[in-house]
GROMACS .gro file of C-alpha atoms in nm:
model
  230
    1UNK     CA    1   0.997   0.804  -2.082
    2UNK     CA    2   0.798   0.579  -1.828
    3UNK     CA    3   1.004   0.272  -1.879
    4UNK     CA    4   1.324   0.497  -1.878
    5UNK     CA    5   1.158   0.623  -1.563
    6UNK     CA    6   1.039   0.264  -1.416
    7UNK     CA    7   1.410   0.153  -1.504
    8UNK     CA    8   1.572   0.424  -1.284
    9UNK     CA    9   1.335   0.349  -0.972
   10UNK     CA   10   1.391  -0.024  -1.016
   11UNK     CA   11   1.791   0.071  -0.992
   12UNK     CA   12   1.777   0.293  -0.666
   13UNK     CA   13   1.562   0.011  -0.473
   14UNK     CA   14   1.858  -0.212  -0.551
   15UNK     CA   15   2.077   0.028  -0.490
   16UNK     CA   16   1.848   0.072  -0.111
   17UNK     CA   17   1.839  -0.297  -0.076
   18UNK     CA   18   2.208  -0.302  -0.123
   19UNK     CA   19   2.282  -0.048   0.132
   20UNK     CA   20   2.074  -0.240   0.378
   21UNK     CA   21   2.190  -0.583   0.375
   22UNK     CA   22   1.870  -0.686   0.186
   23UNK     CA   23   1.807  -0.900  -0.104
   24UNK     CA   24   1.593  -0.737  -0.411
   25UNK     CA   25   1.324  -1.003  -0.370
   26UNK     CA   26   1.240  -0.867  -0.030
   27UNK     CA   27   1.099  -0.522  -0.122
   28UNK     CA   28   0.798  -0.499  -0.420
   29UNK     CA   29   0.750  -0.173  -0.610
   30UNK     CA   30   0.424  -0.077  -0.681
   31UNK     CA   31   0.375   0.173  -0.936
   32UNK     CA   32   0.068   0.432  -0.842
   33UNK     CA   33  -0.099   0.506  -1.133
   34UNK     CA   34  -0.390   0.694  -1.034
   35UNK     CA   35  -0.499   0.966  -1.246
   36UNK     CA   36  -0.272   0.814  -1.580
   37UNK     CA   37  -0.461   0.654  -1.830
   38UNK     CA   38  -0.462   0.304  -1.962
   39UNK     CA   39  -0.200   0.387  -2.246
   40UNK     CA   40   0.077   0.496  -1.969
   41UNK     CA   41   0.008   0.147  -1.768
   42UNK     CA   42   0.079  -0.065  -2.043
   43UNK     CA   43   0.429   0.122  -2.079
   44UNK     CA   44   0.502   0.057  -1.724
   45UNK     CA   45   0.364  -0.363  -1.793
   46UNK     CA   46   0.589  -0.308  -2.087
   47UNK     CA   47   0.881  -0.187  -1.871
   48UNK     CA   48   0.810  -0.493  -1.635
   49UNK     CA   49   0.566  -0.309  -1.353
   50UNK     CA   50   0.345  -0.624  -1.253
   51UNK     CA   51   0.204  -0.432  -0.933
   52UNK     CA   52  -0.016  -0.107  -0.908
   53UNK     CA   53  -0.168   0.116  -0.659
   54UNK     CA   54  -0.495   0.307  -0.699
   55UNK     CA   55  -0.646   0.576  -0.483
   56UNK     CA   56  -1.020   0.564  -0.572
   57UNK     CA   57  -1.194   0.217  -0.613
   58UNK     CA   58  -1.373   0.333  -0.972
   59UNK     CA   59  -1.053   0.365  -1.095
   60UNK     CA   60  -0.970   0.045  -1.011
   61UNK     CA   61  -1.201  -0.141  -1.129
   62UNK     CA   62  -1.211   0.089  -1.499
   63UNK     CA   63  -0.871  -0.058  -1.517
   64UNK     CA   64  -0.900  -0.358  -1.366
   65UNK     CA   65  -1.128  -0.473  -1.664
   66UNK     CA   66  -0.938  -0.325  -1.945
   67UNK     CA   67  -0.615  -0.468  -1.859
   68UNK     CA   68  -0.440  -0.823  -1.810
   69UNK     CA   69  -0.597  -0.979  -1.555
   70UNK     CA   70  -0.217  -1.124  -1.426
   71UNK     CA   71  -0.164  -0.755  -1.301
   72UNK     CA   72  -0.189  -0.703  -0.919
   73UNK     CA   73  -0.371  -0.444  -0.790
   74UNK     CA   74  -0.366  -0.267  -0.465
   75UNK     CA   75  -0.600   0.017  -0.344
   76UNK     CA   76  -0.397   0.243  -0.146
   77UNK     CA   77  -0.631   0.524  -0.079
   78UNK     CA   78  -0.900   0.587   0.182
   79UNK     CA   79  -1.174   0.312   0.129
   80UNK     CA   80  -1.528   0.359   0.203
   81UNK     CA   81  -1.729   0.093   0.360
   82UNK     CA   82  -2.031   0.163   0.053
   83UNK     CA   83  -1.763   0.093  -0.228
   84UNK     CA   84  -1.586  -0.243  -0.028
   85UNK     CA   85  -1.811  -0.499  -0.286
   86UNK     CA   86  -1.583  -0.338  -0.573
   87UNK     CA   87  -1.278  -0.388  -0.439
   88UNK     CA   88  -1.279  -0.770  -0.287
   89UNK     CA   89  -1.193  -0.979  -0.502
   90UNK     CA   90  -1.033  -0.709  -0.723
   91UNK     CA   91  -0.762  -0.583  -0.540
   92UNK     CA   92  -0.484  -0.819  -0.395
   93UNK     CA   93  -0.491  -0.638  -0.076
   94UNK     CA   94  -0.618  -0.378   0.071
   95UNK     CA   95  -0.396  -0.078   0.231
   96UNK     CA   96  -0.583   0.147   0.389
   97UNK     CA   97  -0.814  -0.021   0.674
   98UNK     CA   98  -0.823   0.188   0.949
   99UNK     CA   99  -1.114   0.120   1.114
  100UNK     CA  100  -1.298  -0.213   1.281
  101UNK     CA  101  -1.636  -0.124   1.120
  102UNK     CA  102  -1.460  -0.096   0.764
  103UNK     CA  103  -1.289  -0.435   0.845
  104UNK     CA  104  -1.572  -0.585   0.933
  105UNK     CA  105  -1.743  -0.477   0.616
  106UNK     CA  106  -1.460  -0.657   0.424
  107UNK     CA  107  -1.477  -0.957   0.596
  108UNK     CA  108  -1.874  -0.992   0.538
  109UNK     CA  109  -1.797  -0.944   0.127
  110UNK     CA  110  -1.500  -1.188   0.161
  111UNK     CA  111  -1.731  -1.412   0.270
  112UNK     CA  112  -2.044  -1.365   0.054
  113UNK     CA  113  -1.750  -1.409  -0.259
  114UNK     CA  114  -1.625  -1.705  -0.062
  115UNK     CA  115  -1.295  -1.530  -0.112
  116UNK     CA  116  -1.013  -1.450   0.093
  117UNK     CA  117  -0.893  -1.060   0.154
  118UNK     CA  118  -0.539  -0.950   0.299
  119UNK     CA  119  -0.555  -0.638   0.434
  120UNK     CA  120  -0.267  -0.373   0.604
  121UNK     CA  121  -0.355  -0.184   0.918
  122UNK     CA  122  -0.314   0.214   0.826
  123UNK     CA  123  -0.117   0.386   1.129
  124UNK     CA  124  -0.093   0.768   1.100
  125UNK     CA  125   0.251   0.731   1.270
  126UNK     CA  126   0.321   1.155   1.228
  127UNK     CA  127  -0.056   1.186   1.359
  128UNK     CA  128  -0.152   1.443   1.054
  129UNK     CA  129  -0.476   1.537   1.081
  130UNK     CA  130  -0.546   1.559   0.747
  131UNK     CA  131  -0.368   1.165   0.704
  132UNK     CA  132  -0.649   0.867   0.795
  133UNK     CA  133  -0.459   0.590   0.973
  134UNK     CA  134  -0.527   0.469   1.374
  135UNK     CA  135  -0.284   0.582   1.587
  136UNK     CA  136   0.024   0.419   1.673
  137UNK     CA  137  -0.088   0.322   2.011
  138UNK     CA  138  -0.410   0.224   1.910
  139UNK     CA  139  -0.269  -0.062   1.630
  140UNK     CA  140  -0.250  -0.355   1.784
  141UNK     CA  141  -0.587  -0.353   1.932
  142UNK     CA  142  -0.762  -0.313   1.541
  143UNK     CA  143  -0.509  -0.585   1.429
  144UNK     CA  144  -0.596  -0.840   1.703
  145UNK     CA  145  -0.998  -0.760   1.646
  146UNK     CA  146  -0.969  -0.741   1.261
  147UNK     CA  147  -0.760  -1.119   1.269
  148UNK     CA  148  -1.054  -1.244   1.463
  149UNK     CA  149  -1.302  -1.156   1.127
  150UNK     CA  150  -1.375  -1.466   0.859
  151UNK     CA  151  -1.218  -1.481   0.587
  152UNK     CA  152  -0.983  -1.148   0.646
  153UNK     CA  153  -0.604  -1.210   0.673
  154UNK     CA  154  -0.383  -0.922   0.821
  155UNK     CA  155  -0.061  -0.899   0.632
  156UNK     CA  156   0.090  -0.585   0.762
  157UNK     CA  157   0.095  -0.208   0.868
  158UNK     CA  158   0.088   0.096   0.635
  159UNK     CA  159   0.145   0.432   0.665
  160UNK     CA  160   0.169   0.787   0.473
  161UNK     CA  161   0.433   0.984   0.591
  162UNK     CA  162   0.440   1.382   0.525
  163UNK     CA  163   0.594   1.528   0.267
  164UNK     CA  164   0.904   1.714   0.320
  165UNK     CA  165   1.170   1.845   0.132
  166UNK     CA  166   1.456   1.637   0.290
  167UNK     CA  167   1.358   1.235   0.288
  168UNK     CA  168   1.558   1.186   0.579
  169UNK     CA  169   1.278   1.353   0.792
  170UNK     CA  170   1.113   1.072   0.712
  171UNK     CA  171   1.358   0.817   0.901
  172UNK     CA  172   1.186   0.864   1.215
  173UNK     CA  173   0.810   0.760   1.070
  174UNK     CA  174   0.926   0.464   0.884
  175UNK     CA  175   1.112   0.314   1.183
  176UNK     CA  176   0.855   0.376   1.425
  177UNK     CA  177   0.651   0.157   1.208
  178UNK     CA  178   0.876  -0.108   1.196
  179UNK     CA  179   0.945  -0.123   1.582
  180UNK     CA  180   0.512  -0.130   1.574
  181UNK     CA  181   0.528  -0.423   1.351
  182UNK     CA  182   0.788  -0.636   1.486
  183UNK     CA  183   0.617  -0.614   1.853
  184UNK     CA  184   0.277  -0.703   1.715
  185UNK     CA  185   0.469  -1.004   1.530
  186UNK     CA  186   0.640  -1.055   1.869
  187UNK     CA  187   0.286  -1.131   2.022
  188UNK     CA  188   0.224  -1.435   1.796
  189UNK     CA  189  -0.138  -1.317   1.740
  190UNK     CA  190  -0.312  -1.609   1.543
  191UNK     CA  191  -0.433  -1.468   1.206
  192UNK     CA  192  -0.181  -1.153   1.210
  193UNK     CA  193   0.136  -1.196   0.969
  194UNK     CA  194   0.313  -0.849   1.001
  195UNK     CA  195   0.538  -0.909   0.665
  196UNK     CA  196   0.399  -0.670   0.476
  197UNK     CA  197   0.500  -0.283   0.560
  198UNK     CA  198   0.392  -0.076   0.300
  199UNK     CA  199   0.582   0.294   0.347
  200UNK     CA  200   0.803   0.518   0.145
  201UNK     CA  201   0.633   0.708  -0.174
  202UNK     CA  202   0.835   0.888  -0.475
  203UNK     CA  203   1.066   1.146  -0.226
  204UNK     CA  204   1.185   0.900   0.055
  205UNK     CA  205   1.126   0.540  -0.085
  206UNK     CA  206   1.467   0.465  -0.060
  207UNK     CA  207   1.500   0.588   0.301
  208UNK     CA  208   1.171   0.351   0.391
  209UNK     CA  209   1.349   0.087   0.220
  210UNK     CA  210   1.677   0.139   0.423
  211UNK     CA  211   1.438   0.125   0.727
  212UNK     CA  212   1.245  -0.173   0.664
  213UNK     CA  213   0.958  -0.120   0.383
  214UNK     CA  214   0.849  -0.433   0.243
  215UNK     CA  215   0.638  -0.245  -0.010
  216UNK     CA  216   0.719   0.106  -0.147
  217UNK     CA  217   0.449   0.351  -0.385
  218UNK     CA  218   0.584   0.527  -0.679
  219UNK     CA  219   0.386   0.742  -0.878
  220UNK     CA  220   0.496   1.054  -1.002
  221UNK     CA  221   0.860   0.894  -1.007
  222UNK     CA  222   0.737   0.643  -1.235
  223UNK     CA  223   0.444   0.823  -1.421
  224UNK     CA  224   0.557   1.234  -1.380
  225UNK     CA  225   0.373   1.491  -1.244
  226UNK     CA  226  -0.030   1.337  -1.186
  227UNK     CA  227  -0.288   1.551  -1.395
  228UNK     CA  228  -0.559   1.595  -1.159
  229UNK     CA  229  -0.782   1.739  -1.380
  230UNK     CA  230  -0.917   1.362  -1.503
   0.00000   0.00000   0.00000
C-alpha cells in the first residue's frame, strides 16, 4: 500500500515538473511520517523515500536512532528553543525558524557541535493565526539577521498554506512566496541562498510545484490517514 502509494506521488511530481518546464531533479519529496511507526518508514525506504519530515523533535530523534543513518531528516514543525540541542546535528535542515531568538539558539548549538545547520525562514504568507511563520513583509529582515549568526546557513523560505478543498486556492500563497524569495536572492545577501522553498503538502503539492516548490511534504498521501492517537 505505501510503496503503491509513494509510487503514485513520485508520478504526479513528474507529471508537475513536466507541466512546468522543470526537470525531476529540481523538486525533492519528503515523505512526513509523523505519527507512523518505524515499520511503515521502512516501506517507504523500501519504495525509495530517502527524505522525511517530522513534526515533534522526540519523534525525530526515536527514529533517527532506529533507522539507517543515510536517511535525511527534516523537522518541519514548530521548534522550541529548549528542544534545539536534539535536533542539530540530527536533522538536515531545519524548516520552521521563525524567530531571531530561536535562530540564534541554533547557531550557539551549531557551534558548541562544531557543526553546520541550514535552516528555511517560515513566512505565514495567508497570515493564519493559528499558522507560526513571520510575516511576509517582515522576511527579509530575519533572513539578513539570521545569515549574520556562526555557523547557520539560510537555504530558503517555507510556508504552510491553509487547507482548502480546491488546491488551486492555494496558487496565490505559493507564488507570493516565490516572488519573496527571488527578491531576497535579488539582494545578494552574503550567507542567504534562497534555493530551497519548501511549500505544497498532500492536497496542492502539485500546484506548489507548478509554482516554484523546491521541496514538497507528503504525508497522508504517502502514509494514509495519520492516527493521532500515538
Amino acid at each position: 500500500m505505501i510503496a503503491e502509494n509513494y509510487r503514485d506521488v513520485e508520478e504526479n511530481v513528474r507529471k508537475a515538473c513536466e507541466r512546468s518546464g522543470r526537470d525531476r531533479s529540481e523538486v525533492t519529496l519528503i515523505a512526513v511520517s509523523k505519527t507512523k511507526p518505524v515499520s511503515m518508514i521502512r516501506e517507504a525506504v523500501d519504495a525509495g523515500a530517502v527524505d522525511f519530515g517530522e513534526n515533534k523533535v522526540q519523534e525525530l530523534c526515536e527514529k533517527y536512532e532506529q533507522l539507517p543513518k543515510d536517511l535525511r531528516w527534516h523537522l518541519i514543525g514548530h521548534l522550541q528553543r529548549n528542544k534545539v540541542k536534539y535536533v542539530v546535528g540530527r536533522a538536515v535542515l531545519i524548516h520552521s525558524v521563525d524567530s531571531l531568538r530561536l535562530a540564534e539558539e541554533i547557531s550557539k548549538e551549531a557551534v558548541k557541535k562544531d557543526i553546520q545547520a541550514s535552516i528555511l525562514v517560515e513566512v505565514n504568507v495567508a497570515e493564519e493565526e493559528s499558522k507560526f511563520g513571520v510575516k511576509v513583509e517582515d522576511t527579509e529582515e530575519l533572513v539578513r539577521k539570521a545569515a549574520l549568526l556562526p555557523n547557520i546557513h539560510v537555504q530558503g523560505l517555507m510556508t504552510i498554506a491553509p487547507y482548502v478543498e480546491d488546491p488551486e486556492a492555494n496558487r496565490p500563497i505559493f507564488r507570493r512566496l516565490c516572488k519573496l524569495a527571488v527578491d531576497i536572492k535579488m539582494k545578494n545577501i552574503d550567507n542567504v541562498h534562497m534555493d530551497v522553498l519548501s511549500m505544497g503538502m498532500t492536497g496542492d503539492y502539485q500546484v506548489a510545484i507548478e509554482e516554484g516548490a523546491t521541496m514538497v511534504r507528503v504525508g497522508t498521501g504517502i502514509f494514509g490517514d495519520r492516527n493521532y492517537t500515538v
